[in-house]
XYZ file of N, CA and C in Angstrom:
834
model
N 0.861 -1.183 -0.004
C -0.012 0.257 0.155
C 0.830 1.234 -0.065
N 0.453 2.252 -0.270
C 1.253 3.520 -0.673
C 0.123 4.695 -0.373
N 0.808 5.380 0.398
C 0.100 6.704 0.755
C -0.186 7.658 -0.225
N -1.056 8.324 -0.261
C -1.341 9.040 -1.774
C -1.947 10.584 -0.977
N -1.274 11.434 -1.189
C -2.193 13.073 -1.342
C -3.005 13.530 -2.118
N -4.061 14.049 -1.751
C -5.210 14.498 -2.571
C -5.384 16.227 -2.229
N -5.242 16.839 -3.574
C -5.295 18.555 -3.620
C -6.786 18.756 -3.909
N -7.771 19.054 -2.974
C -8.971 19.203 -3.352
C -9.630 20.381 -3.066
N -10.648 20.682 -4.429
C -11.326 22.219 -4.249
C -12.975 22.455 -4.069
N -13.713 22.703 -3.402
C -15.321 22.692 -3.454
C -16.010 23.906 -3.305
N -16.937 24.062 -3.940
C -17.927 24.512 -3.540
C -18.784 24.107 -2.369
N -18.683 24.846 -1.423
C -19.407 24.396 -0.231
C -20.865 24.779 0.114
N -21.634 25.420 -0.728
C -23.027 25.785 -1.073
C -24.088 24.435 -0.553
N -23.600 23.606 -1.367
C -24.810 22.511 -1.432
C -23.997 21.388 -0.698
N -23.253 21.532 0.438
C -22.747 20.585 1.161
C -23.076 20.902 2.571
N -23.447 19.883 3.153
C -23.397 19.381 4.495
C -21.656 19.991 5.206
N -21.134 20.378 4.689
C -19.587 20.015 5.671
C -18.827 19.081 4.780
N -17.553 19.219 5.356
C -16.349 18.112 4.673
C -17.156 16.658 5.405
N -17.441 16.421 6.683
C -17.317 15.167 7.560
C -18.771 14.211 6.887
N -18.837 12.780 7.008
C -19.409 12.233 6.203
C -20.509 11.948 7.271
N -21.914 12.286 6.562
C -23.381 12.096 7.686
C -24.323 11.252 6.928
N -25.262 10.385 7.595
C -26.146 9.972 7.225
C -27.426 10.593 6.519
N -27.436 10.512 5.202
C -28.581 10.750 4.906
C -28.098 12.294 4.510
N -26.828 12.527 4.398
C -26.778 14.582 3.822
C -25.406 14.161 3.235
N -25.288 14.956 1.942
C -24.564 15.143 1.253
C -23.070 16.107 1.940
N -22.015 15.188 1.995
C -20.749 15.744 2.490
C -19.781 15.491 1.068
N -18.509 16.620 1.104
C -17.693 15.976 0.435
C -17.055 14.802 0.847
N -16.779 14.804 1.894
C -16.125 13.294 2.492
C -17.151 12.096 1.670
N -18.371 12.749 2.045
C -19.255 10.888 1.846
C -19.147 10.958 0.260
N -18.894 12.519 -0.759
C -18.762 11.749 -2.246
C -17.587 11.366 -2.539
N -16.858 11.739 -2.441
C -15.102 11.011 -2.521
C -14.855 9.557 -2.369
N -15.325 9.360 -0.559
C -15.380 7.836 -0.459
C -16.179 6.761 -0.826
N -17.506 7.519 -1.656
C -18.324 6.908 -2.197
C -17.559 6.636 -3.617
N -17.058 7.737 -4.353
C -16.549 7.553 -5.727
C -15.164 6.779 -5.787
N -14.443 6.745 -4.799
C -12.545 6.604 -5.259
C -12.633 5.295 -5.646
N -13.541 4.420 -4.399
C -13.333 2.971 -4.537
C -13.841 2.326 -5.669
N -14.966 3.232 -6.518
C -15.832 2.409 -7.390
C -14.889 2.877 -8.893
N -14.561 3.707 -9.090
C -13.345 4.272 -9.889
C -12.394 3.580 -10.201
N -11.975 2.855 -8.618
C -10.677 2.183 -8.676
C -11.266 0.747 -8.509
N -12.150 0.543 -8.936
C -13.067 -1.222 -8.894
C -12.092 -2.033 -7.380
N -12.555 -1.289 -6.457
C -12.179 -1.640 -5.025
C -13.154 -2.344 -4.370
N -12.820 -3.087 -3.848
C -13.951 -3.715 -2.987
C -13.809 -3.210 -1.316
N -13.121 -3.058 -0.833
C -12.358 -2.613 0.382
C -12.809 -0.804 0.220
N -13.559 -0.036 2.181
C -13.879 1.221 1.723
C -12.307 1.713 1.232
N -12.267 3.170 1.120
C -11.073 3.914 0.954
C -11.142 5.582 2.124
N -11.238 5.215 3.044
C -11.220 6.187 4.227
C -10.202 7.619 4.165
N -10.775 8.764 3.883
C -9.838 9.626 4.133
C -9.466 10.146 5.769
N -8.634 11.076 5.267
C -8.019 11.917 6.584
C -8.193 13.591 6.093
N -8.800 14.107 6.641
C -8.871 15.228 5.861
C -7.481 16.336 6.828
N -6.916 17.461 6.685
C -6.012 18.538 7.033
C -7.177 19.455 8.304
N -8.632 19.673 7.344
C -9.361 20.695 8.179
C -10.812 20.297 8.217
N -11.844 19.592 8.738
C -13.008 19.385 8.584
C -14.081 20.781 8.607
N -14.322 21.159 7.364
C -14.858 22.566 7.426
C -16.516 22.175 7.626
N -17.106 23.216 7.650
C -18.777 23.253 8.207
C -19.550 23.307 7.169
N -20.533 23.196 7.061
C -21.197 23.179 5.878
C -21.512 24.424 5.324
N -21.341 25.009 4.333
C -21.444 26.188 3.637
C -20.269 26.637 3.077
N -18.794 26.184 3.837
C -17.653 26.469 4.035
C -16.924 26.175 2.670
N -16.113 27.003 1.832
C -15.679 26.751 0.746
C -14.133 26.342 0.769
N -13.155 25.579 -0.043
C -12.425 24.987 -0.254
C -11.486 25.167 -1.881
N -10.578 25.757 -1.574
C -9.757 26.043 -2.487
C -8.404 24.941 -2.815
N -7.611 24.924 -1.498
C -6.692 24.249 -0.885
C -6.513 23.554 0.140
N -7.864 22.333 0.362
C -7.663 21.424 1.309
C -7.290 19.986 0.565
N -6.608 19.878 1.473
C -5.496 18.367 1.764
C -6.311 17.331 2.330
N -6.303 16.044 1.253
C -6.513 14.442 2.315
C -5.916 13.619 2.186
N -5.043 12.682 2.979
C -4.846 11.526 2.425
C -5.324 10.395 2.591
N -5.201 9.373 1.718
C -5.775 8.118 1.499
C -4.539 7.065 1.629
N -4.844 5.506 1.742
C -3.770 4.513 1.525
C -4.383 3.642 0.388
N -3.827 3.569 -1.010
C -4.138 2.595 -1.986
C -3.562 2.098 -2.483
N -3.878 1.183 -3.257
C -2.517 0.237 -3.640
C -1.482 0.804 -4.399
N -0.405 -0.065 -4.770
C 0.939 0.676 -5.072
C 0.801 1.451 -6.522
N 0.182 0.344 -7.122
C 0.142 0.307 -8.501
C -1.061 1.385 -9.167
N -1.527 2.038 -8.241
C -2.799 3.011 -8.700
C -2.255 4.195 -9.949
N -3.192 4.033 -10.948
C -3.115 5.103 -12.052
C -3.201 6.247 -11.816
N -2.977 7.437 -11.451
C -3.481 8.577 -10.571
C -3.714 9.750 -11.793
N -3.099 9.265 -13.462
C -4.048 9.949 -13.980
C -5.313 9.406 -14.942
N -5.213 8.143 -14.629
C -6.971 7.864 -14.873
C -7.891 7.430 -13.509
N -7.490 7.758 -12.999
C -8.130 8.405 -11.078
C -8.690 9.641 -11.316
N -7.864 10.296 -11.480
C -8.155 12.128 -11.784
C -9.349 11.909 -12.954
N -9.096 11.578 -14.217
C -10.375 11.231 -15.503
C -11.296 11.030 -15.051
N -11.317 9.601 -14.408
C -12.683 8.989 -14.078
C -13.406 9.921 -12.974
N -12.401 10.243 -11.958
C -12.929 11.089 -10.584
C -14.292 12.225 -11.480
N -13.146 13.140 -12.624
C -13.492 14.462 -12.911
C -14.904 13.720 -13.988
N -15.077 12.694 -13.942
C -16.652 12.186 -14.797
C -17.829 12.399 -13.992
N -17.370 11.517 -13.025
C -18.259 10.882 -12.126
C -18.740 12.263 -10.593
N -17.994 13.080 -10.531
C -18.079 13.964 -9.437
C -18.696 15.026 -9.857
N -19.836 15.473 -9.427
C -20.019 17.109 -9.684
C -19.445 18.059 -9.495
N -19.872 18.717 -10.406
C -18.578 20.009 -10.910
C -18.094 20.866 -9.274
N -18.758 20.655 -8.378
C -18.401 21.601 -7.070
C -18.030 21.090 -6.563
N -17.145 19.765 -6.978
C -16.091 19.374 -6.021
C -14.944 18.088 -6.696
N -13.203 19.055 -6.784
C -12.834 18.589 -8.029
C -11.650 18.645 -6.999
N -10.958 17.118 -7.669
C -9.888 16.850 -7.148
C -8.566 17.230 -8.194
N -7.639 17.953 -7.355
C -7.153 18.597 -8.114
C -5.591 17.924 -8.960
N -5.379 17.322 -7.685
C -3.797 16.617 -7.747
C -4.338 15.089 -7.251
N -3.317 14.362 -7.050
C -2.955 13.208 -6.510
C -1.288 12.744 -6.682
N -0.793 12.609 -5.582
C 0.611 12.071 -5.579
C 1.346 11.331 -4.552
N 2.231 10.532 -4.537
C 2.833 9.343 -3.567
C 3.065 10.400 -2.430
N 3.024 9.947 -1.395
C 3.796 10.770 -0.058
C 4.163 10.160 1.077
N 5.210 9.832 1.836
C 5.542 9.231 2.903
C 4.800 8.410 3.459
N 4.879 7.326 3.599
C 4.415 6.707 5.024
C 3.722 7.650 6.353
N 4.787 8.403 6.495
C 4.755 9.676 7.553
C 3.659 11.046 7.461
N 3.557 10.873 5.915
C 2.266 12.079 5.757
C 1.063 12.138 6.491
N 0.379 12.813 7.157
C -0.531 12.971 7.728
C -1.531 14.120 7.157
N -2.193 14.036 6.844
C -2.680 15.425 6.432
C -3.636 16.422 7.248
N -3.638 15.634 8.567
C -3.753 16.469 9.557
C -3.263 16.884 10.473
N -2.413 15.818 10.932
C -1.281 16.459 11.943
C -0.064 16.681 11.555
N 0.598 16.496 10.318
C 1.371 16.642 9.923
C 1.550 18.128 9.136
N 0.407 18.769 9.280
C 0.044 20.317 8.697
C 0.524 21.299 9.874
N 1.384 22.423 8.873
C 2.152 23.337 10.196
C 1.018 24.291 10.131
N 0.139 24.740 9.431
C -0.569 25.928 9.605
C -1.736 25.477 8.634
N -3.065 26.225 8.384
C -3.790 26.184 7.474
C -4.362 28.259 7.203
N -4.439 28.087 6.194
C -5.051 29.643 6.001
C -6.334 29.744 5.093
N -6.900 30.494 5.928
C -8.499 30.536 5.494
C -8.656 32.582 5.308
N -9.401 32.646 4.220
C -9.713 34.036 3.840
C -11.392 34.116 4.040
N -11.576 35.210 4.555
C -13.110 35.612 4.831
C -13.451 36.810 3.462
N -14.447 36.904 2.988
C -14.335 37.714 1.752
C -15.763 38.257 2.434
N -15.588 39.795 2.248
C -17.012 40.506 2.497
C -16.811 41.804 1.807
N -18.614 41.985 1.767
C -18.926 43.304 1.075
C -19.723 44.472 2.494
N -18.678 45.233 2.373
C -19.284 46.780 3.027
C -20.311 47.596 2.429
N -20.262 48.514 3.197
C -21.304 49.761 2.307
C -20.586 50.633 1.443
N -18.994 50.249 1.392
C -18.246 51.193 0.301
C -18.153 50.034 -0.934
N -18.744 48.861 -0.734
C -18.610 47.248 -1.618
C -19.647 47.806 -2.823
N -19.315 47.339 -4.128
C -20.694 47.239 -4.918
C -20.678 45.571 -5.245
N -21.246 45.164 -4.351
C -21.899 43.509 -4.874
C -21.896 43.022 -6.121
N -21.257 41.711 -6.481
C -21.435 41.128 -7.699
C -22.458 39.877 -7.341
N -23.846 39.897 -8.016
C -24.639 38.889 -7.848
C -23.999 37.301 -7.972
N -22.964 37.465 -8.952
C -23.408 36.198 -9.508
C -22.062 35.633 -8.629
N -21.260 36.100 -7.406
C -20.555 35.668 -6.792
C -20.955 35.765 -5.147
N -22.235 36.170 -5.244
C -23.063 36.362 -3.368
C -22.690 34.940 -2.940
N -22.857 33.838 -3.195
C -22.854 32.774 -2.604
C -21.132 32.950 -1.816
N -20.404 33.324 -2.229
C -18.670 33.290 -1.708
C -18.492 34.436 -0.934
N -19.009 35.668 -0.680
C -19.128 36.961 -0.047
C -20.157 37.131 1.222
N -20.005 37.422 1.977
C -21.011 38.124 3.074
C -21.152 39.326 3.135
N -22.299 39.811 3.263
C -22.652 41.306 3.560
C -22.391 41.738 4.903
N -22.056 42.931 5.162
C -21.974 43.530 6.673
C -22.649 45.210 6.112
N -23.083 45.118 7.586
C -23.409 46.624 7.411
C -22.221 47.648 8.090
N -22.798 48.790 7.712
C -21.239 50.107 7.838
C -20.121 49.944 6.568
N -19.542 50.944 7.145
C -18.252 50.872 6.666
C -16.987 50.480 7.843
N -16.519 49.400 6.662
C -15.126 48.865 7.224
C -13.871 49.680 7.397
N -13.344 49.983 8.711
C -12.265 50.872 8.554
C -11.039 49.649 8.741
N -10.694 49.573 8.121
C -9.443 48.693 7.801
C -8.195 48.703 8.735
N -7.644 50.090 8.990
C -6.873 50.207 10.287
C -6.977 49.882 11.686
N -8.248 49.833 11.738
C -8.765 49.475 12.996
C -8.774 47.827 13.104
N -9.559 47.215 11.885
C -9.428 45.759 11.787
C -8.241 45.073 11.905
N -6.941 45.873 11.167
C -5.625 45.480 11.370
C -5.402 45.716 12.491
N -4.969 46.807 13.118
C -4.635 46.884 14.637
C -5.437 45.769 15.507
N -6.948 45.681 15.199
C -7.650 44.584 16.231
C -6.749 43.105 16.083
N -6.455 42.648 14.749
C -6.327 41.537 14.519
C -4.795 41.121 15.013
N -4.170 42.018 15.285
C -2.366 42.077 15.405
C -2.766 41.740 16.523
N -3.077 42.443 17.327
C -3.575 42.073 19.123
C -3.940 40.726 19.344
N -4.956 39.794 18.169
C -5.081 38.749 18.805
C -3.795 37.757 18.409
N -2.838 38.000 17.349
C -2.023 37.231 17.156
C -0.705 36.167 18.078
N -0.356 35.157 18.423
C 0.714 34.579 18.949
C -0.330 33.161 19.803
N 0.303 32.648 20.820
C -0.229 31.519 21.303
C -1.370 31.898 22.626
N -2.587 31.523 22.575
C -3.194 31.903 23.514
C -4.684 31.023 23.377
N -5.438 31.022 24.540
C -6.630 30.358 24.590
C -7.781 31.356 23.855
N -8.332 30.633 22.809
C -8.863 31.223 21.745
C -10.775 30.529 22.459
N -10.621 30.053 23.695
C -12.144 29.529 23.446
C -13.046 30.696 23.469
N -13.198 32.174 23.710
C -14.242 32.635 23.693
C -14.588 32.917 22.252
N -13.727 32.461 21.091
C -13.738 32.278 19.557
C -14.409 30.938 19.337
N -14.497 29.564 20.050
C -14.827 28.655 19.785
C -16.168 27.905 20.426
N -16.919 27.563 19.618
C -17.598 26.672 19.962
C -17.420 25.633 21.103
N -18.058 25.347 22.019
C -17.266 24.151 22.971
C -17.913 23.006 22.357
N -16.415 22.197 22.589
C -16.228 20.373 22.178
C -15.842 19.674 23.534
N -16.607 18.685 23.465
C -16.056 18.066 25.006
C -14.771 17.394 24.982
N -13.750 17.501 25.736
C -12.617 16.820 25.641
C -11.429 17.738 24.731
N -11.714 19.053 24.185
C -10.863 19.683 23.061
C -10.303 20.702 23.523
N -9.193 21.040 22.901
C -8.381 22.230 23.274
C -8.437 23.474 22.485
N -8.763 24.764 23.388
C -8.898 25.723 22.497
C -7.517 26.771 22.101
N -6.642 25.831 22.441
C -5.269 26.759 22.926
C -4.754 26.900 21.195
N -4.277 27.606 20.688
C -3.915 27.816 19.564
C -2.967 28.802 19.127
N -1.951 28.776 18.476
C -1.125 29.864 17.713
C -1.982 30.779 16.657
N -2.104 31.906 16.850
C -2.674 32.714 15.540
C -1.306 32.893 15.096
N -1.173 33.129 13.803
C 0.283 33.329 13.246
C 0.327 34.683 11.953
N -0.905 34.828 11.636
C -1.523 35.694 10.942
C -3.007 36.289 10.885
N -3.323 37.401 11.435
C -4.623 38.063 10.845
C -4.619 39.487 10.418
N -4.824 39.808 9.105
C -5.418 40.891 8.460
C -6.245 41.289 7.551
N -6.060 42.249 7.005
C -7.499 42.300 5.951
C -6.676 43.266 5.030
N -7.170 43.469 3.825
C -7.178 44.366 2.432
C -8.257 44.296 1.938
N -8.554 45.348 1.420
C -9.632 45.684 -0.043
C -9.204 45.482 -1.328
N -9.634 44.486 -2.108
C -9.175 44.628 -3.105
C -9.172 45.566 -4.228
N -8.298 45.505 -5.227
C -8.911 46.247 -6.235
C -9.356 45.738 -7.242
N -10.542 45.223 -7.255
C -11.615 44.767 -7.801
C -12.621 45.502 -8.141
N -13.664 45.318 -9.016
C -14.758 46.037 -9.154
C -15.730 46.148 -7.851
N -16.018 45.217 -7.472
C -16.747 45.086 -6.206
C -15.912 45.852 -4.854
N -15.204 45.749 -4.956
C -13.885 46.354 -3.414
C -14.062 45.509 -2.690
N -14.119 44.212 -2.841
C -14.222 42.964 -1.825
C -13.114 43.222 -0.452
N -13.650 43.120 0.495
C -12.416 42.587 1.626
C -12.184 41.792 2.134
N -10.624 41.291 2.346
C -10.297 39.609 2.276
C -9.500 40.077 3.649
N -10.207 39.086 4.822
C -9.788 39.025 6.033
C -8.670 37.664 6.184
N -7.481 37.507 5.837
C -6.968 36.580 6.486
C -6.723 36.052 7.475
N -6.633 35.093 7.896
C -6.495 34.317 8.890
C -5.724 32.992 8.609
N -4.322 33.022 9.422
C -3.725 31.610 9.604
C -3.367 31.390 11.174
N -3.356 29.916 11.153
C -2.950 29.529 12.783
C -2.570 28.145 12.351
N -1.959 27.755 13.369
C -1.401 26.339 13.275
C -2.642 25.054 13.211
N -3.518 25.656 14.260
C -5.010 25.038 13.925
C -6.157 25.721 14.086
N -7.342 25.466 13.917
C -8.589 26.187 14.137
C -9.519 25.002 15.109
N -10.296 25.752 16.380
C -11.166 25.282 16.748
C -12.407 25.497 15.557
N -13.936 24.641 16.434
C -15.277 24.544 15.635
C -15.656 26.275 15.967
N -16.169 26.730 14.402
C -16.182 28.036 14.669
C -15.394 29.301 14.869
N -14.466 29.037 14.815
C -13.075 29.666 15.699
C -12.694 31.318 14.402
N -12.779 30.955 12.676
C -12.383 32.046 11.843
C -13.871 32.493 11.946
N -14.962 32.102 11.893
C -16.456 33.054 11.504
C -16.401 33.735 12.744
N -15.896 33.135 14.190
C -16.127 34.392 15.189
C -15.048 35.310 15.166
N -13.699 34.733 14.738
C -12.985 36.230 14.707
C -13.339 37.346 14.324
N -14.037 36.665 12.565
C -13.986 37.864 12.166
C -15.423 38.725 11.832
N -16.562 38.182 13.403
C -17.711 38.350 13.534
C -17.004 39.661 14.939
N -16.079 38.927 15.374
C -15.572 40.428 16.555
C -14.816 41.553 15.323
N -13.849 40.954 14.875
C -13.096 42.380 14.187
C -14.046 43.190 13.587
N -14.947 42.454 12.890
C -15.784 43.267 11.566
C -16.538 44.493 12.638
N -16.877 43.948 13.964
C -17.710 44.609 14.759
C -16.445 45.863 15.455
N -15.316 45.646 15.515
C -14.447 46.927 15.770
C -14.245 47.483 14.795
N -14.061 47.123 13.660
C -14.144 47.790 12.551
C -15.319 48.864 12.031
N -16.072 48.137 12.436
C -17.435 48.831 11.667
C -17.620 50.253 12.903
N -16.985 50.127 14.146
C -17.157 51.412 14.859
C -18.565 50.941 16.033
N -18.814 49.519 15.997
C -19.663 48.964 17.017
C -19.312 48.819 17.962
N -18.456 48.191 18.111
C -17.274 47.737 19.409
C -15.735 48.225 19.407
N -15.193 48.511 20.467
C -14.013 48.876 20.707
C -12.879 48.031 20.652
N -11.713 48.585 21.064
C -10.595 47.733 21.232
C -10.452 47.154 22.897
N -10.903 48.061 23.687
C -11.185 47.514 24.713
C -12.297 46.215 24.970
N -13.308 46.224 24.190
C -14.200 45.174 24.414
C -13.490 43.948 23.691
N -12.454 44.157 22.827
C -12.267 42.651 22.485
C -11.121 42.180 23.355
N -10.410 43.268 23.867
C -9.556 42.971 25.018
C -10.086 42.191 25.672
N -10.933 42.403 26.082
C -12.106 41.562 27.486
C -12.734 40.636 26.477
N -12.948 40.623 25.807
C -13.758 39.232 24.828
C -12.305 38.331 24.876
N -10.943 38.654 24.298
C -9.909 37.845 23.890
C -9.465 36.906 25.494
N -9.746 38.148 26.590
C -8.975 37.427 27.733
C -10.227 36.512 28.336
N -11.472 36.244 27.743
C -12.027 35.377 28.905
C -12.032 33.719 28.287
N -12.561 33.052 29.359
C -11.883 31.607 29.416
C -13.204 30.614 29.168
N -14.274 31.552 28.458
C -15.390 30.571 27.985
C -16.466 31.274 26.642
N -16.616 30.684 26.048
C -17.450 31.269 24.854
C -18.197 32.965 25.066
N -17.491 33.663 24.399
C -18.369 34.741 24.392
C -19.452 35.229 23.911
N -20.976 35.429 24.344
C -22.061 35.619 23.314
C -22.609 36.673 22.714
N -21.489 37.579 22.984
C -21.696 38.859 22.368
C -20.644 38.790 21.039
N -20.040 37.719 20.903
C -19.314 37.738 19.348
C -20.355 37.090 18.616
N -20.216 37.696 17.597
C -21.605 37.036 16.125
C -20.246 36.015 15.156
N -20.820 34.914 15.216
C -20.365 34.256 14.204
C -21.076 34.484 12.980
N -20.175 34.628 12.240
C -20.101 35.150 10.634
C -20.674 34.127 9.892
N -21.467 34.216 8.745
C -22.311 33.421 7.586
C -20.900 32.538 7.384
N -21.638 31.420 6.949
C -20.281 30.195 6.298
C -20.157 30.452 5.072
N -20.819 31.262 4.420
C -20.587 31.400 2.967
C -19.136 32.026 2.610
N -18.799 33.333 3.144
C -18.018 34.080 3.053
C -16.873 32.973 3.505
N -16.651 31.909 3.826
C -15.081 31.774 4.350
C -14.345 30.656 3.289
N -13.280 30.638 3.042
C -12.500 29.778 2.130
C -11.194 29.175 2.477
N -11.436 28.074 2.894
C -9.868 27.233 2.929
C -9.463 27.497 1.611
N -8.143 28.172 2.106
C -6.984 28.438 1.255
C -6.078 27.770 0.761
N -5.177 27.311 1.575
C -4.378 26.448 1.796
C -3.596 25.931 3.171
N -2.859 24.537 3.343
C -2.465 24.150 3.890
C -1.102 23.951 3.914
N -0.475 24.214 4.872
C 1.409 23.950 4.684
C 1.611 22.852 5.541
N 2.897 22.468 4.935
C 3.295 21.331 5.276
C 4.840 21.260 5.398
N 5.728 20.397 6.766
C 7.165 20.825 6.411
C 7.898 19.753 5.489
N 8.878 20.231 5.541
C 9.580 19.080 4.438
C 9.484 17.650 5.299
N 9.617 16.512 4.240
C 9.647 15.236 3.975
C 10.018 14.459 5.532
N 11.023 14.921 5.663
C 11.746 14.348 7.148
C 11.621 15.063 8.074
N 10.566 16.094 8.296
C 10.285 16.293 9.457
C 8.673 15.894 9.931
N 7.994 15.127 8.913
C 6.554 15.189 9.037
C 6.393 14.264 10.489
N 7.018 13.232 10.435
C 6.797 12.403 11.792
C 6.762 13.086 12.840
N 8.147 14.372 12.862
C 7.794 14.971 14.230
C 6.831 15.739 14.623
N 6.499 16.545 13.218
C 5.737 17.477 13.264
C 3.883 17.007 13.800
N 3.623 15.539 13.241
C 2.390 14.899 13.518
C 2.421 14.449 15.319
N 3.507 13.902 15.713
C 4.001 13.948 16.883
C 3.206 14.674 18.050
N 3.811 16.285 17.466
C 3.742 17.450 18.247
C 2.431 17.545 17.832
N 1.735 17.738 16.931
C 0.198 18.363 16.929
C -0.378 17.478 17.616
N -0.041 16.159 18.057
C -0.929 14.601 18.578
C -1.001 15.462 20.013
N -0.388 15.798 20.525
C -0.131 16.340 22.120
C -0.974 17.269 22.435
N -2.013 17.230 23.271
C -2.967 17.855 23.742
C -1.999 19.076 24.535
N -2.604 20.248 24.196
C -1.992 21.409 24.680
C -2.563 21.772 25.835
N -1.930 22.217 26.928
C -2.606 22.585 28.191
C -2.562 24.486 28.565
N -3.044 24.892 29.590
C -2.310 26.363 29.857
C -1.181 26.319 30.670
N -0.585 25.328 31.013
C 0.976 25.511 31.098
C 1.538 26.005 30.282
N 1.282 25.397 29.012
C 2.486 26.599 27.535
C 2.214 27.674 27.787
N 1.151 28.592 28.127
C 0.641 30.004 28.030
C 1.163 30.342 29.577
N 1.339 29.656 29.914
C 1.837 29.976 31.671
C 3.687 30.233 31.200
N 4.273 28.864 30.770
C 5.726 29.036 30.381
C 5.568 30.064 29.244
N 5.152 30.252 28.262
C 5.132 31.410 27.540
C 5.354 32.719 28.188
N 4.524 33.067 29.112
C 4.241 33.945 29.747
C 6.120 34.534 30.553
N 6.099 33.527 31.119
C 7.513 33.394 32.139
C 8.795 33.685 31.251
N 8.732 32.978 29.840
C 9.924 33.152 29.159
C 9.887 34.713 28.523
N 8.711 35.189 28.589
C 8.777 36.860 28.215
C 9.154 37.598 29.123
């Protein structure tokens, strides 16, 4: 058996998210249905994914891995999948990777982009399912200052939907916004972290746009960010504006070490150690 990396793109509008669910159309469900069929395999072919996106969330740079026979003809597999899959999901490439590669645990970071239209934008109805509207004008200087204040290793519990046994400690590596020089004047908020909690990106963008529009101030954001429980005052933005753009991985020789590190459950001791070092 060989481990294969799949690079995948999809429009999430008509999917109930990535993860397979009974009686619901999901990206994982579609791929795990069709891959063994086009390869004429008797056994299931489970996929491990870099990040399980929610219902309505899109992806250009999703990554998954799968273990398949050594002699898979990847060119033929891509052609056959393109014929049987609906056009809202595309397997862009398939390539062999070391056995140590784990799409989820080997990842160094995930980069999402949230796209917005404010009152200064000129919405395009043809792309309305990929951009979320917000009221008022977004002052990007305030948004970027607010995003910068959240960078680093911290507990993001205030921005995450609670899950039993799941840690909310993450390292936010980048959080900035820019207004594109396009006909719409779209605002793109880029958020990159080593990992994300459930609803974290959409909650972060909800908090940042509240500050950027003047509905909230930096003091409110600082107070929210210091909380160790979900903040009810933070708006979770609609799924339609969010796209997983890219997943970063280390060199092949560092894959196993990264996976072992990622599997280690984080605790607040890390935060204390970081504060002590600072």
